[in-house]
XYZ file of C-alpha atoms in Angstrom:
450
model
C 19.188 118.273 71.104
C 17.646 117.051 67.793
C 13.845 117.358 67.840
C 12.861 113.781 66.874
C 9.211 114.728 66.555
C 9.955 116.638 63.449
C 11.745 113.947 61.577
C 10.141 112.300 58.602
C 10.886 108.628 59.720
C 8.739 105.717 60.827
C 7.150 106.496 64.199
C 5.695 104.093 66.773
C 3.639 104.923 69.886
C 4.427 103.206 73.168
C 3.645 103.534 76.833
C 0.727 103.204 79.229
C -0.861 106.143 81.022
C -2.557 105.603 84.407
C -4.677 108.010 86.415
C -2.683 107.447 89.571
C 0.828 106.125 90.345
C 2.741 105.466 93.613
C 5.357 108.056 94.430
C 8.957 106.572 93.981
C 10.160 108.527 97.179
C 7.382 108.118 99.711
C 5.154 105.488 98.096
C 1.885 107.570 98.383
C -0.627 107.231 95.606
C -0.452 110.269 93.465
C -3.016 111.615 90.864
C -1.788 112.406 87.294
C -1.149 116.003 86.646
C -0.678 116.021 82.904
C 0.448 113.730 79.928
C 3.732 114.265 78.039
C 5.497 112.533 75.181
C 9.206 111.822 74.671
C 10.828 110.469 71.534
C 13.603 107.880 71.285
C 15.671 106.378 68.535
C 14.971 102.614 68.165
C 17.335 100.131 66.544
C 16.015 98.606 63.339
C 17.450 96.546 60.480
C 15.048 97.908 57.892
C 14.703 101.664 58.254
C 15.220 104.564 60.724
C 12.459 104.656 63.404
C 11.466 106.738 66.314
C 9.382 105.620 69.308
C 6.956 108.101 70.890
C 6.609 107.301 74.519
C 3.482 108.870 76.154
C 3.705 109.005 79.961
C 1.859 110.577 82.787
C 3.421 113.358 84.959
C 2.611 113.333 88.657
C 3.029 115.761 91.575
C 3.262 114.149 94.989
C 1.544 116.231 97.741
C 3.504 114.546 100.525
C 7.182 115.032 99.270
C 9.250 118.231 99.497
C 9.132 120.732 96.681
C 12.353 119.312 95.028
C 10.938 115.797 94.931
C 7.386 116.283 94.060
C 7.676 115.820 90.300
C 7.962 112.326 88.722
C 6.968 110.651 85.563
C 5.642 107.162 84.628
C 8.111 106.441 81.769
C 8.502 102.631 81.307
C 11.789 101.135 82.410
C 13.198 100.615 78.931
C 12.963 104.242 78.190
C 14.381 105.744 81.441
C 17.410 107.298 79.982
C 18.762 110.853 79.716
C 19.581 110.348 75.978
C 17.431 110.176 72.909
C 18.023 106.358 72.689
C 16.123 103.541 74.282
C 17.886 101.276 76.731
C 17.664 98.508 74.165
C 19.771 100.645 71.722
C 22.354 101.383 74.463
C 22.608 97.779 75.593
C 22.976 96.615 71.944
C 25.900 99.088 71.231
C 27.578 98.205 74.576
C 27.388 94.559 73.641
C 29.125 95.198 70.437
C 32.025 96.712 72.358
C 32.017 94.382 75.343
C 31.328 90.980 73.821
C 32.246 91.354 70.175
C 35.510 93.338 70.608
C 34.488 96.318 68.510
C 36.075 99.678 68.917
C 33.772 102.518 70.039
C 34.168 103.936 66.561
C 33.250 100.609 64.948
C 30.227 99.987 67.173
C 28.945 103.633 66.231
C 29.448 102.855 62.558
C 27.499 99.670 62.975
C 24.662 101.578 64.741
C 24.481 104.174 61.888
C 24.823 101.934 58.896
C 23.077 98.623 60.098
C 20.885 99.486 62.956
C 19.624 102.805 61.318
C 20.637 105.141 64.178
C 21.677 107.932 61.821
C 22.734 110.491 64.423
C 24.801 108.145 66.618
C 28.316 109.329 67.416
C 31.321 107.599 68.936
C 31.389 109.841 71.835
C 27.808 108.775 72.713
C 28.733 105.148 72.716
C 31.794 106.020 74.832
C 29.588 107.708 77.384
C 27.312 104.660 77.443
C 30.366 102.416 77.993
C 31.550 104.489 80.942
C 28.088 104.440 82.539
C 27.791 100.717 82.047
C 31.211 100.147 83.531
C 30.552 102.410 86.537
C 27.260 100.496 87.086
C 29.137 97.193 87.490
C 28.941 95.898 91.177
C 32.558 94.760 91.550
C 32.047 93.739 95.125
C 29.108 91.517 94.288
C 31.179 89.879 91.521
C 34.049 89.198 93.963
C 31.645 87.660 96.556
C 30.109 85.382 93.851
C 33.696 84.407 92.903
C 34.536 83.597 96.457
C 31.763 81.138 96.768
C 32.799 79.229 93.574
C 36.567 79.844 93.919
C 38.540 76.787 92.922
C 41.382 77.279 95.397
C 43.923 78.195 92.721
C 44.752 81.872 91.855
C 46.871 83.143 89.053
C 48.339 86.678 89.092
C 50.017 88.754 86.353
C 50.555 92.449 85.570
C 50.407 94.451 82.445
C 51.678 97.901 81.439
C 49.717 100.230 79.330
C 51.333 103.621 78.684
C 51.692 105.269 82.057
C 49.464 102.809 83.773
C 49.837 99.353 85.279
C 47.133 96.744 85.878
C 47.480 93.763 88.144
C 44.975 90.986 87.489
C 44.069 87.934 89.675
C 42.082 85.186 87.977
C 40.801 81.725 88.700
C 42.262 79.601 85.823
C 40.341 76.431 86.637
C 37.072 78.225 86.204
C 38.133 80.756 83.617
C 37.010 83.880 85.385
C 38.630 87.100 86.525
C 38.577 87.776 90.248
C 39.791 91.307 90.615
C 42.188 93.949 89.325
C 44.174 96.998 90.522
C 45.008 100.016 88.340
C 47.799 102.437 89.238
C 50.318 104.828 87.736
C 53.808 103.849 86.702
C 55.181 100.432 87.809
C 53.882 98.445 90.697
C 55.817 98.042 93.921
C 55.764 95.357 96.549
C 53.578 97.634 98.579
C 51.097 97.842 95.741
C 51.017 94.083 95.402
C 50.611 93.735 99.161
C 47.571 96.142 99.088
C 46.003 94.219 96.317
C 46.504 90.804 97.933
C 45.087 92.174 101.308
C 42.008 93.408 99.549
C 41.418 89.959 98.088
C 42.006 88.368 101.529
C 39.541 90.817 103.017
C 36.913 89.681 100.439
C 37.414 86.063 101.525
C 40.039 84.631 99.061
C 42.251 82.046 100.719
C 44.080 80.235 97.718
C 45.800 76.895 98.246
C 48.009 77.570 95.128
C 49.151 80.867 93.603
C 50.781 80.913 90.187
C 52.944 83.862 89.036
C 55.647 84.392 86.456
C 59.270 85.006 87.442
C 58.689 88.565 88.707
C 60.265 89.274 92.182
C 57.065 91.274 93.096
C 55.139 88.241 94.350
C 57.051 85.629 96.378
C 57.808 87.630 99.452
C 54.401 89.354 99.627
C 52.657 86.085 98.974
C 54.423 84.431 101.868
C 53.400 87.302 104.174
C 49.732 87.573 103.182
C 48.903 83.865 102.709
C 51.573 81.827 104.592
C 49.571 78.677 104.168
C 49.462 79.040 100.256
C 51.892 77.273 97.983
C 53.704 79.409 95.321
C 53.756 77.857 91.817
C 56.240 79.397 89.441
C 54.959 79.431 85.959
C 56.448 76.523 83.945
C 55.713 78.275 80.660
C 57.780 81.306 81.496
C 60.584 79.080 82.906
C 60.815 77.133 79.658
C 60.734 80.412 77.786
C 63.848 81.587 79.753
C 65.485 78.262 78.956
C 64.755 78.722 75.279
C 66.329 82.200 75.440
C 69.505 80.630 76.913
C 69.524 77.791 74.309
C 69.686 80.383 71.490
C 73.214 81.101 72.592
C 73.923 77.304 72.548
C 72.559 77.136 68.870
C 74.672 80.097 67.847
C 77.847 78.517 69.440
C 77.122 75.237 67.475
C 76.325 77.126 64.313
C 79.540 79.208 64.441
C 81.593 76.032 64.576
C 80.528 75.051 61.202
C 83.078 75.473 58.331
C 82.685 78.931 56.791
C 82.948 79.522 53.088
C 86.090 81.417 52.127
C 85.525 85.006 50.900
C 85.755 84.963 47.106
C 89.045 86.436 45.965
C 89.251 89.306 43.425
C 89.788 88.337 39.793
C 88.469 85.962 37.320
C 86.117 83.247 38.949
C 86.767 79.576 38.506
C 85.732 77.737 35.396
C 82.282 76.079 35.309
C 82.239 72.402 36.272
C 84.895 72.544 38.872
C 83.783 71.746 42.475
C 82.845 74.753 44.586
C 83.466 73.972 48.230
C 82.371 77.383 49.360
C 78.910 76.813 47.774
C 78.570 73.546 49.553
C 79.543 75.039 52.963
C 77.133 77.824 52.374
C 74.291 75.473 51.772
C 75.127 73.468 54.871
C 75.006 76.663 56.969
C 71.736 77.675 55.420
C 69.985 74.295 56.251
C 71.217 74.466 59.826
C 70.236 78.028 60.252
C 66.663 77.568 59.140
C 65.974 75.210 62.111
C 67.123 77.691 64.762
C 63.520 77.951 66.102
C 62.309 74.456 65.202
C 65.042 72.791 67.429
C 63.491 74.510 70.545
C 59.900 73.498 69.800
C 58.036 70.724 71.619
C 57.838 67.419 69.838
C 54.090 67.466 69.652
C 54.067 70.906 67.872
C 56.377 69.744 64.990
C 54.887 69.040 61.564
C 56.324 66.238 59.387
C 58.145 68.749 57.256
C 59.781 70.352 60.315
C 60.847 66.971 61.626
C 62.514 66.145 58.195
C 64.307 69.542 58.258
C 65.495 69.045 61.839
C 66.790 65.554 61.059
C 68.809 66.868 58.141
C 70.279 69.728 60.192
C 71.287 67.320 63.025
C 73.065 65.106 60.455
C 75.035 68.113 59.148
C 75.636 69.482 62.726
C 75.751 66.764 65.380
C 75.927 69.310 68.211
C 72.290 70.075 67.546
C 71.444 66.523 68.314
C 72.732 67.038 71.909
C 70.786 70.349 72.094
C 67.649 68.733 70.814
C 67.904 66.020 73.288
C 68.247 68.619 76.181
C 65.099 70.376 74.874
C 63.120 67.123 74.890
C 64.387 66.240 78.345
C 63.291 69.674 79.694
C 59.783 69.319 78.205
C 59.572 65.823 79.529
C 60.398 67.007 82.950
C 57.190 69.021 83.086
C 55.062 66.793 80.902
C 51.874 65.106 82.088
C 53.738 61.829 82.198
C 55.760 63.057 85.121
C 53.256 62.196 87.732
C 54.934 62.749 91.115
C 57.881 64.548 92.825
C 60.055 61.384 92.917
C 59.775 60.935 89.183
C 60.314 64.635 88.559
C 63.410 64.689 90.751
C 64.869 61.555 89.029
C 64.442 63.164 85.595
C 65.996 66.363 86.807
C 69.064 64.475 88.077
C 69.355 62.581 84.750
C 69.657 65.985 82.987
C 72.150 67.355 85.520
C 74.425 64.290 85.463
C 74.382 63.779 81.707
C 78.047 64.160 80.459
C 76.909 65.233 76.941
C 74.901 68.114 78.374
C 77.733 69.166 80.778
C 80.162 69.225 77.866
C 78.067 71.184 75.487
C 79.267 74.734 75.139
C 76.610 77.279 76.348
C 74.348 74.973 78.468
C 75.956 76.204 81.710
C 73.315 78.853 82.346
C 70.408 76.432 81.720
C 72.011 73.782 83.853
C 72.479 76.316 86.678
C 68.744 77.091 86.627
C 67.838 73.497 86.958
C 70.288 73.061 89.908
C 68.394 75.714 91.940
C 66.529 73.602 94.463
C 64.305 76.445 95.680
C 63.368 77.361 92.116
C 62.674 73.723 91.184
C 60.511 73.259 94.293
C 58.336 76.134 93.110
C 58.221 74.962 89.583
C 56.726 71.609 90.776
C 54.139 72.653 93.279
C 51.448 71.637 90.874
C 52.412 68.027 91.445
C 50.801 68.269 94.897
C 47.398 68.552 93.197
C 45.458 66.433 90.658
C 44.148 69.236 88.451
C 46.334 72.364 89.031
C 47.258 74.746 86.260
C 51.064 75.051 86.217
C 51.246 78.261 84.176
C 50.000 81.921 84.601
C 48.748 81.933 80.969
C 45.216 82.665 81.964
C 45.689 86.041 83.370
C 48.264 86.695 80.749
C 45.566 86.036 78.079
C 43.230 88.400 79.846
C 45.833 91.019 79.861
C 46.411 90.518 76.152
C 42.759 90.992 75.589
C 42.904 94.254 77.492
C 45.876 95.372 75.450
C 44.162 94.704 72.188
C 41.121 96.598 73.398
C 43.379 99.459 74.246
C 44.913 99.484 70.735
C 41.537 99.711 69.156
C 39.992 101.948 71.836
C 42.320 104.942 71.597
C 39.717 107.019 73.491
C 39.869 104.802 76.564
C 42.992 106.377 78.046
C 41.469 108.350 80.884
C 41.178 107.029 84.447
C 37.368 106.833 84.247
C 37.438 105.081 80.892
C 40.009 102.540 82.038
C 38.025 101.649 85.092
C 34.850 101.080 82.971
C 36.682 98.954 80.484
C 38.333 96.848 83.248
C 34.972 96.337 85.103
C 33.218 95.298 81.902
C 36.079 92.783 81.078
C 36.033 91.371 84.624
C 32.313 90.428 84.597
C 32.398 89.283 80.980
C 32.750 85.569 82.053
C 30.645 84.812 85.149
C 31.330 81.965 87.499
C 29.977 78.628 86.136
C 27.072 77.003 87.910
C 29.135 74.007 88.776
C 32.564 75.461 89.527
C 35.716 73.419 89.343
C 37.622 72.843 92.694
C 41.351 72.263 93.155
C 41.888 68.699 94.278
C 44.892 67.621 96.367
C 46.666 64.349 95.687
C 46.697 61.658 98.281
C 49.321 62.182 101.085
C 51.722 59.488 99.726
C 52.165 61.536 96.496
C 52.696 64.801 98.425
C 55.474 63.413 100.647
C 57.206 61.665 97.860
C 59.258 64.798 97.255
C 60.617 64.804 100.787
C 61.403 61.049 100.663
C 63.371 61.609 97.404
C 65.244 64.575 98.914
C 66.239 62.479 101.990
C 67.484 59.669 99.796
């Protein structure tokens, strides 16, 4: 260990020395035995500095031999390392709140905070200690009190590990997580849900993606909860199907003939192959634009799309289908009756049924059970219809893993997950999930009966 008392740097003296102090074990008043000094690096923006902390050493006459000795070091300097708790908390905040890597935080400590001996392994140790000090049970209990009633669940894979996260999307907080090896099974998900239930979580609505890990277990653990299938992931599946529809329409465009060997045609004569190639190029460049929501299109993209539809009329039918699907889950679709009516308009449209490649997408929309789970959010006034919130939290975890290549051990992963979980506390006035009036809720059954 470096002897900080011998360094030629700015030094400060801190600490108070009292003649007596209460024993931390038995509470009896103990006389001071001697005075000692400890030295700590202190973060500074101007120059390297060391704090000399003088403290009294005490021997309690009442405690056993192994517990007699204690010191009166101030709280901000009660650490095993040669850095004050302020220095440790500053470096941990760079990693936890400012998304720095361990190496980057250590470099900031050396170059900006003038902690010349700071190493990345030291910051990693602080990070682990801070993560292990997180009271996960206290965080979950606080989350239960402010729980909105909606829970979103998603899993992420990181090397040989998996992480399942449950979040409260309406309040923007993480509730809990589960770390395991390999890929999660339904038994793993059941254990995770049961632990949440034991804490006190009884959600009214649970949002997941299309994974088959959740529906069966969810119905078993929380039979009164409604399962919302993520609308975003459903539309993403539809878009993957529609790429085949675009390819089928594109392949029906006239293809330019392969140029024959020999002398090319004279200049000035019409080149039909060049015109066909240009048409195919203009149509091809809108292959992603045609699947975008209308509100996300720029004026330039709208002009490109209109030109492509004029050159390839089949794209007009495809674009109309895309807009109809987005309208099906748009905020303007206010209740189950309106949602069902729009679904039937799509399924009964002759143009859609005649377009080559749309069979797979129409089959998804005909699935009554799937559509019921896709529209559960209509039973509530403010429900989130996607599982994007836990997915965003998982992306943050993945980004951290990419820059924290050291955080691969079980202990380091737990520390990082704990620190990420408590990063956003429950708001003082949490949002609650609000049900719609009964007439809106039963509108779906009325529509079905009709």
